[in-house]
XYZ file of C-alpha atoms in Angstrom:
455
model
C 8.532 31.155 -44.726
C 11.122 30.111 -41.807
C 9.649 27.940 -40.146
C 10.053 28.440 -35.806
C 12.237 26.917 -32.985
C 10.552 25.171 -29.852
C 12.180 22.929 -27.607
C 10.485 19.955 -26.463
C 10.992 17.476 -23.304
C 11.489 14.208 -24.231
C 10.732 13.220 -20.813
C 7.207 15.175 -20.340
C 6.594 16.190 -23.609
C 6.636 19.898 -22.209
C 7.589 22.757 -25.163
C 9.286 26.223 -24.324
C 10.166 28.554 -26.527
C 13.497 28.499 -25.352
C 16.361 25.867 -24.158
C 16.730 25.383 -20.647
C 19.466 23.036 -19.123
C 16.456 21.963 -17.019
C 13.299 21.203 -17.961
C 10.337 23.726 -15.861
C 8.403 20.638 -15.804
C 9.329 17.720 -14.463
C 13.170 19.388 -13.445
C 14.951 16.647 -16.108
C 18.141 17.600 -16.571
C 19.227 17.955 -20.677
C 16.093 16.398 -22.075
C 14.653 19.484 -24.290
C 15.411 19.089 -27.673
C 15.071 21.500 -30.725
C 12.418 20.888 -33.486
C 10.378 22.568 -36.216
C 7.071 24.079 -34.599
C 4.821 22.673 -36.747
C 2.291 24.736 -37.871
C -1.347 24.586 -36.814
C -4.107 22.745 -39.181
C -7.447 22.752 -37.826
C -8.693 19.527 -38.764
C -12.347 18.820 -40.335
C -15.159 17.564 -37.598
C -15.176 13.352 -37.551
C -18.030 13.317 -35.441
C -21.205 13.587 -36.931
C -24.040 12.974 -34.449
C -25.976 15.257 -32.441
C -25.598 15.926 -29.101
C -28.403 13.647 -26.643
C -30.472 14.791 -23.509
C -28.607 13.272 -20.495
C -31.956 11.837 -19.379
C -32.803 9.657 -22.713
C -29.315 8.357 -22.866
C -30.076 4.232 -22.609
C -27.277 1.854 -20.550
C -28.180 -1.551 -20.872
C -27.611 -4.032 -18.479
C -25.091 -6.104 -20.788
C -22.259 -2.987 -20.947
C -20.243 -5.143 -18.225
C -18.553 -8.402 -19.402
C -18.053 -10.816 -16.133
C -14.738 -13.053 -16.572
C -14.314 -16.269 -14.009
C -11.717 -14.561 -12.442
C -14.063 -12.998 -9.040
C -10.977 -10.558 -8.161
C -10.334 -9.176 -10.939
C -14.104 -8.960 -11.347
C -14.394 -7.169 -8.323
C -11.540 -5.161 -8.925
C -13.018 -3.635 -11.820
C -16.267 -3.059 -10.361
C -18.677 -5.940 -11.412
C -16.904 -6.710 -14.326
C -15.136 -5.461 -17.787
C -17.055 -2.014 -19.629
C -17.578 -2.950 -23.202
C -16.422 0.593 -24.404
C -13.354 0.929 -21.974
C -9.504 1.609 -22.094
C -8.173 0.108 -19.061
C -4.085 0.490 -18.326
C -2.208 -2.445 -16.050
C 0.876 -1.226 -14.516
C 3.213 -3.190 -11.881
C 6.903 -3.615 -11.797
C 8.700 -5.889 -14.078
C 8.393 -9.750 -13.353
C 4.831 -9.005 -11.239
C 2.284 -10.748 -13.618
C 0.901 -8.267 -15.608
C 1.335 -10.619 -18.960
C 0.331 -13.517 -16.983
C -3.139 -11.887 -15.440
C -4.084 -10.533 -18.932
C -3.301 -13.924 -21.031
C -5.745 -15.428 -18.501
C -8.087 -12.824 -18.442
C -8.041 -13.506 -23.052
C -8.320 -17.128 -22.826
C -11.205 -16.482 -20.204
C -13.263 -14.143 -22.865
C -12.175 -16.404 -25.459
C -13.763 -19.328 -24.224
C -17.106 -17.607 -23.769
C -16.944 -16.883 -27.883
C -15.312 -13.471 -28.059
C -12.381 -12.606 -30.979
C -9.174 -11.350 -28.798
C -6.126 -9.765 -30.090
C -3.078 -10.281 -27.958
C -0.123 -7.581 -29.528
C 2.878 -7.586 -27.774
C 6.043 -5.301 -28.667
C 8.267 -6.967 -25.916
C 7.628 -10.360 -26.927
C 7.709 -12.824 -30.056
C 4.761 -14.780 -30.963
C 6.624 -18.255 -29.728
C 7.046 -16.144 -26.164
C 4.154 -15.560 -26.189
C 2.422 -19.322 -26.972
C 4.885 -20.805 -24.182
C 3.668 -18.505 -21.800
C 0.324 -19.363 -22.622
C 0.820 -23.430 -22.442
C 2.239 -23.289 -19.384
C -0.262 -21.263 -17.491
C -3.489 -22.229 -19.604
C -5.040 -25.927 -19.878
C -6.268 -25.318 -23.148
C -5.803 -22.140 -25.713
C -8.488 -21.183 -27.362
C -9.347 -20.894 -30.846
C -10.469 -17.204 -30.563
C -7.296 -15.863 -29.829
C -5.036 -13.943 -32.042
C -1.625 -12.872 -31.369
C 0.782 -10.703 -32.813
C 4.632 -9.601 -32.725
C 5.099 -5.906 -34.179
C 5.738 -2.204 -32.678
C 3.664 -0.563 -35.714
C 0.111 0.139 -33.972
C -0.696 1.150 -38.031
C 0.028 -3.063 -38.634
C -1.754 -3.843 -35.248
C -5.060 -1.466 -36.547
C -4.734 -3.442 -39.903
C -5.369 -6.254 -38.180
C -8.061 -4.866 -35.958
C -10.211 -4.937 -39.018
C -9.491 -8.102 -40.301
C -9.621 -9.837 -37.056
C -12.348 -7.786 -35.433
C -11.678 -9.039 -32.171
C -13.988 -7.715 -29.066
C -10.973 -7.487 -26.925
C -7.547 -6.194 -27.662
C -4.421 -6.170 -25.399
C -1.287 -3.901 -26.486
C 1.994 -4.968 -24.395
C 3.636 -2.577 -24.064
C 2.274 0.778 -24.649
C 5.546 2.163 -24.963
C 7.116 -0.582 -27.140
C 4.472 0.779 -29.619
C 4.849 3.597 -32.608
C 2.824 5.208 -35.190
C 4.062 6.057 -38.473
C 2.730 9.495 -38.878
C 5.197 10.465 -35.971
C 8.955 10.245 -36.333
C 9.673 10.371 -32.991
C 11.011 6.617 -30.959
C 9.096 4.465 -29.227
C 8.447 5.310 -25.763
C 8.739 9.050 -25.819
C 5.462 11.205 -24.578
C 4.583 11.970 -28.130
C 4.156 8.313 -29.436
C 3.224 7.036 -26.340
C -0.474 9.544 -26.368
C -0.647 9.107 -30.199
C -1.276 5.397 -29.788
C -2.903 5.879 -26.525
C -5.326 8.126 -28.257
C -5.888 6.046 -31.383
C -6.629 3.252 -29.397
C -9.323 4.963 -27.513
C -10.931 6.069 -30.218
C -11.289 2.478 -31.107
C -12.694 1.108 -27.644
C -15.226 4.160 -28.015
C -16.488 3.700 -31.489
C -20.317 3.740 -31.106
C -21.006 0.877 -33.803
C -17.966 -1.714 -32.559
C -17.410 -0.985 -28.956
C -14.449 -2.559 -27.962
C -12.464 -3.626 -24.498
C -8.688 -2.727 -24.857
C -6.030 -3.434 -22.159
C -2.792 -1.114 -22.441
C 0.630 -2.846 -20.473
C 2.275 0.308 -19.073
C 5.852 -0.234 -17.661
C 6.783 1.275 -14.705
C 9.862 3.792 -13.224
C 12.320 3.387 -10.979
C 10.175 5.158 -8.810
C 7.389 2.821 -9.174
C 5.180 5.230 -11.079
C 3.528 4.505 -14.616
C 5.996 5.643 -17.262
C 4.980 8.385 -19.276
C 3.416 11.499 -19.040
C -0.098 12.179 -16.738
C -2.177 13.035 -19.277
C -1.733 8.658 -20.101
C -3.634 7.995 -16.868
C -6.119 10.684 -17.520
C -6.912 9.516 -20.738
C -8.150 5.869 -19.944
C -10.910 4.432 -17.879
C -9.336 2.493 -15.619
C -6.097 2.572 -14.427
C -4.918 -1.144 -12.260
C -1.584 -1.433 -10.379
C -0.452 -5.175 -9.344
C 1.905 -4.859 -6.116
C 3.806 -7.432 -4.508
C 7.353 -8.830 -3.540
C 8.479 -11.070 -6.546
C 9.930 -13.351 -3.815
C 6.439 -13.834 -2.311
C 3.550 -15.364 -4.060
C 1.264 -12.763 -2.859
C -0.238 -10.181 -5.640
C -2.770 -7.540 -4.753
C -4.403 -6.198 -7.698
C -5.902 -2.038 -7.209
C -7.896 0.114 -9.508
C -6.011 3.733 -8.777
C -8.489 5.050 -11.156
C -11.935 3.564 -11.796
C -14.750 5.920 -13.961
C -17.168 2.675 -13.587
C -16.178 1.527 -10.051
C -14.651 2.311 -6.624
C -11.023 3.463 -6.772
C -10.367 1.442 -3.310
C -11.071 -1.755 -4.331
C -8.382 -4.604 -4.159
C -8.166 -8.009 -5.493
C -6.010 -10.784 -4.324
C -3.856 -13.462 -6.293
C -1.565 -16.262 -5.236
C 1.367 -16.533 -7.962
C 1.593 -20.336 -9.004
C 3.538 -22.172 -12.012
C 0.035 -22.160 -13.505
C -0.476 -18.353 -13.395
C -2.226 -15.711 -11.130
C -4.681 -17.512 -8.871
C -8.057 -15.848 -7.066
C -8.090 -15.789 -3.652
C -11.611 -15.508 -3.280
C -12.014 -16.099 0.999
C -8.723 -13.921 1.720
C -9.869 -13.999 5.414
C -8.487 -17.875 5.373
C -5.283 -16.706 3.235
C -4.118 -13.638 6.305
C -4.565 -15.058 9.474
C -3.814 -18.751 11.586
C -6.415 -21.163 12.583
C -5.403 -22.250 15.773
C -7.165 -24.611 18.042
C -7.641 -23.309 21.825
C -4.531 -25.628 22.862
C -2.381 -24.536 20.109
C -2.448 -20.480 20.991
C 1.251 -18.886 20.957
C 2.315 -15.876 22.908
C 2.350 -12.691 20.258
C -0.333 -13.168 17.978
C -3.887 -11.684 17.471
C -6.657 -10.929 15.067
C -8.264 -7.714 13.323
C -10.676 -7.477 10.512
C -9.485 -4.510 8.262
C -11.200 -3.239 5.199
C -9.702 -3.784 1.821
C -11.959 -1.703 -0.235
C -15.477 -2.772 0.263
C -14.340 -5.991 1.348
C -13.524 -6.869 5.485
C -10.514 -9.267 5.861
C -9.722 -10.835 9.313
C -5.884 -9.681 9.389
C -3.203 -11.171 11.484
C -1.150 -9.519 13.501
C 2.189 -10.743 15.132
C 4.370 -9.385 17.179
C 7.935 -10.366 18.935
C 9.239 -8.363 22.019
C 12.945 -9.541 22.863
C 15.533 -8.300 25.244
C 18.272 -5.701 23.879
C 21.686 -5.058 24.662
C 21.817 -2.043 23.043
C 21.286 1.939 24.685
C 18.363 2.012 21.923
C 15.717 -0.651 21.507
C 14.933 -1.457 17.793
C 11.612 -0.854 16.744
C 11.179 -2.891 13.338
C 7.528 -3.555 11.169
C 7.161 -4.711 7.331
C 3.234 -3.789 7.364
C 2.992 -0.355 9.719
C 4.980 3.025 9.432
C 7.522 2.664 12.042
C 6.534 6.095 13.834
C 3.236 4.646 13.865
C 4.365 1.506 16.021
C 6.574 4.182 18.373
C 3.168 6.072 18.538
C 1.589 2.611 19.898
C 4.306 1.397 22.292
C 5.099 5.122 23.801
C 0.341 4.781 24.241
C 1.341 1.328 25.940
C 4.378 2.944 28.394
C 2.282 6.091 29.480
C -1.143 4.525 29.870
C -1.403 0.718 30.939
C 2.403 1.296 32.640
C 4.264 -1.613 30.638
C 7.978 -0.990 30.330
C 9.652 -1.094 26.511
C 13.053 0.230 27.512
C 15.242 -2.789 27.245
C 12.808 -4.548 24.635
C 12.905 -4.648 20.689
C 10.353 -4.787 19.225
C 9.218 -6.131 15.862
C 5.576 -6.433 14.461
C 4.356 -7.773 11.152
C 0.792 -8.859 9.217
C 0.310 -12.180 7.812
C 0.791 -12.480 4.202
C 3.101 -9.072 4.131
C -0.124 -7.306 3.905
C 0.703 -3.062 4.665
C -1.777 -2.005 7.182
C -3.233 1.142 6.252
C -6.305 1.813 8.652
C -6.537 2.177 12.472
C -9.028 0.189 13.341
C -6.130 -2.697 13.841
C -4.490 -0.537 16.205
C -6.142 -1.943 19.395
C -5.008 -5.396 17.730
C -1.230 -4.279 17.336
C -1.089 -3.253 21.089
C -2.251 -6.377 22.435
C 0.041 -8.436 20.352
C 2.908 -6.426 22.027
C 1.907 -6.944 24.912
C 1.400 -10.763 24.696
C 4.699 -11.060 23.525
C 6.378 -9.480 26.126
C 4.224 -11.293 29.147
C 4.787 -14.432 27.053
C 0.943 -15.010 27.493
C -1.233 -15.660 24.461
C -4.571 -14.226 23.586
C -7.406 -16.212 24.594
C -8.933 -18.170 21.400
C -11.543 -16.913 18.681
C -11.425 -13.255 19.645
C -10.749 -10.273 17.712
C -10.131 -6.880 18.422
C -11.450 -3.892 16.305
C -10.661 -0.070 17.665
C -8.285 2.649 17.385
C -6.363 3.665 20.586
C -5.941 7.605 21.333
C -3.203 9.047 22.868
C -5.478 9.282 25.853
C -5.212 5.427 25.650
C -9.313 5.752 25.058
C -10.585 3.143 22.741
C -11.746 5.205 19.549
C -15.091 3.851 17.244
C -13.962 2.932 13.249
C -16.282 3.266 10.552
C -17.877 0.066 8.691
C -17.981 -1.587 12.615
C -20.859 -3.635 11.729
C -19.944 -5.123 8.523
C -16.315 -6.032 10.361
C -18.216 -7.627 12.931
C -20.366 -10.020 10.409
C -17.446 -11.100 8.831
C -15.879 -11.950 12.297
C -18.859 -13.871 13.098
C -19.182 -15.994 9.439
C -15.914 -17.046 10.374
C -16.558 -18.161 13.756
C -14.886 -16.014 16.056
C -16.891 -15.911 19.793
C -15.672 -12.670 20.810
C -15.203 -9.300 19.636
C -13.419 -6.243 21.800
C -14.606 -2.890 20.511
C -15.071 0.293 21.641
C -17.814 1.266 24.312
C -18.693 4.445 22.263
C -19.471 2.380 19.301
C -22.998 2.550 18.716
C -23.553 -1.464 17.646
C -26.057 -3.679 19.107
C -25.004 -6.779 20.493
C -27.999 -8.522 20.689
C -27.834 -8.497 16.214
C -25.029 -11.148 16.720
C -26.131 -14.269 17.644
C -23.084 -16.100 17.825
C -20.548 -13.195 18.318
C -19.873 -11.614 21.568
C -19.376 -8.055 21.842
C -17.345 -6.825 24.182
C -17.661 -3.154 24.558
C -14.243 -1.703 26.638
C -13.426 2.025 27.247
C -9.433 2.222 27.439
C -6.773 -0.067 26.679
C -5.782 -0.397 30.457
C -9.361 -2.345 31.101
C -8.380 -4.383 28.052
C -5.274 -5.740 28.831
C -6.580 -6.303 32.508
C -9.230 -8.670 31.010
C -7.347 -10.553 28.935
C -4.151 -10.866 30.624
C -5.270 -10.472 34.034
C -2.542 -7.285 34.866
């Protein structure tokens, strides 16, 4: 019998039944190819237990395994599920290698088997890597140089190691498949096999994939990757700066929003467990500049005191520059244009360029109020008075607007020792719950700037 024609992607993995220049997809340009459709076996049952009543379904309080890394802890909501895929993407040169080595040498010094197998790198790589960032490998780590996931499961079982890293998941192949290594159908293949390690109900296993990343800064590969694992963990952050934020896109057994935050060192990815010290300034009262105030932002669950800096200079030019690193720049137009209209300060023949401390983006509004007044310190050369911070949104109205999460921002102003703390008046706080933090309820920018400035 003659067998039948498809044509398959070999970007998405997508089949038509006929060739197309471009694929209806993911609009690739010359990527379908023609193969044999292969016909369809249905394959005999492999699971052999009965279904169980949601309610008599036992979780014990062990399922989470706690490295001594607190971010990436945190990250990963409370710690590492026993049964889990998790995938780590981030671009090239970001620390993905480095995070996970010292996430293995963590496990293996609390007496757990780990399997390091890398495609990208030889075993000698891989040991250098590890003696410069480590002070002492352990014993209970295994590592291993091969693109054959059929050699890496052979080891699996003579190893049985609790944890298991595969670097790259694309570098990888099985041999039942004849297609190369990173296409969609080898990539799933081994992304499925592996799962159905991690979830075997007599050796639950923790497996890390290494997924590499586009051009476009997206997670090679098809979706279906990303909706096959548990977790899913994206590392951002300029290779020139030391600065690495760590974020769980995708977290079945945690909060999606959650960051964690790591200072890139010559001995690896360090914790920075008190990022409130790592984004802003301590300044003394006599040591206050003109252009610089504070925020507390939420990073997931966490509040961070954030910040802000600003520099207003004369231009020469018929258009004033309006330049930021950490805000959208029609946001900071948005501000300035709220600044012009409603407490009457000129930007006409002013540039203006605003950034956050570490690089960090701003994402929220509750800096906003922050932003503003760091503008307008610049540009009066006047700095904001000491151990305040400033926590609103600003309408268009020039109204100061309430944020959510006001009272946990406020606590973590007040454990790190700020006096003062400009909100909005329709906030619904009580002041008298902060005993060393003063809260200063306001209703428009205008009555702000007047206070502090004296305008």
């Amino acid at each position: 019998m003659k067998k039948k024609i498809v044509y398959q992607c070999s970007n998405c993995g997508y089949i038509s039944q006929g060739f197309f220049g471009k694929c209806p997809n993911c609009n690739s340009w010359n990527t379908l190819e023609e193969k044999e459709e292969e016909p369809s076996k249905k394959a005999p049952s492999k699971n052999n237990k009965d279904a169980l009543k949601l309610k008599s379904v036992e979780v014990s309080s062990d399922e989470r395994v706690k490295t001594s890394i607190e971010e990436f802890n945190r990250v990963m909501g409370g710690g590492i599920v026993r049964d889990s895929v998790s995938i780590l993407t981030a671009k090239p040169g970001s620390g993905k290698s480095t995070l996970l080595m010292q996430v293995a040498n963590d496990l293996a010094n609390k007496g757990m088997r780990v399997l390091y197998a890398s495609g990208e790198e030889s075993e000698t790589q891989i040991k250098m890597r590890a003696e410069r960032i480590l002070d002492k490998l352990s014993e209970n780590i295994w590592v291993y140089s091969v693109n054959s996931l059929n050699s890496v499961l052979d080891q699996v079982e003579k190893i049985d190691p609790q944890f298991i890293i595969i670097d790259s998941i694309q570098t990888f192949t099985l041999d039942e498949f004849p297609q190369r290594p990173g296409t969609p159908t080898q990539t799933m293949e081994c992304a499925y096999k592996m799962t159905e390690i991690a979830k075997d109900i007599n050796k639950p296993r923790m497996i890390f994939l290494v997924g590499q990343m586009t051009k476009q800064d997206e997670l090679a590969g098809v979706r279906s990757l990303e909706h096959l694992v548990d977790t899913v963990l994206l590392i951002e952050g300029d290779s020139s700066e030391d600065l690495r934020s760590l974020m769980a896109t995708k977290n079945r057994y945690g909060s999606t929003g959650e960051i964690g935050f790591f200072s890139m060192t010559e001995k690896g990815m360090i914790s920075i467990d008190n990022p409130s010290e790592y984004f802003m300034t301590r300044r003394s009262e006599n040591e206050q500049v003109a252009g610089s105030s504070l925020s507390v932002i939420r990073e997931g669950t966490r509040p961070i005191i954030l910040e802000t800096e600003a520099l207003a200079s004369k231009t020469f030019l018929p258009y004033p520059s309006r330049i930021s690193e950490s805000i959208r720049r029609e946001h900071l137009n948005t501000l300035v244009s709220i600044l012009e209209e409603r407490a009457g300060i000129k930007f006409l023949d002013k540039n203006i360029v605003v950034k956050s401390a570490g690089g960090i983006k701003v994402k929220e509004q509750a800096s906003n109020l922050s932003v503003m007044v760091s503008i307008v310190s610049s540009t009066l050369n006047k700095p904001v008075e000491a151990n305040s911070v400033f926590i609103a949104d600003v309408g268009l109205t020039g109204e100061l607007k309430n944020v959510p999460s006001l009272d946990v921002r406020l606590k973590e102003a007040e454990r790190m020792g700020f006096k003062k703390a400009y909100v909005s008046k329709y906030s619904n706080v009580k002041e008298e719950n902060y005993k060393n933090l003063q809260v200063i309820k306001m209703t428009n920018i205008l009555e702000v700037l007047q206070k502090i400035f004296s305008i």
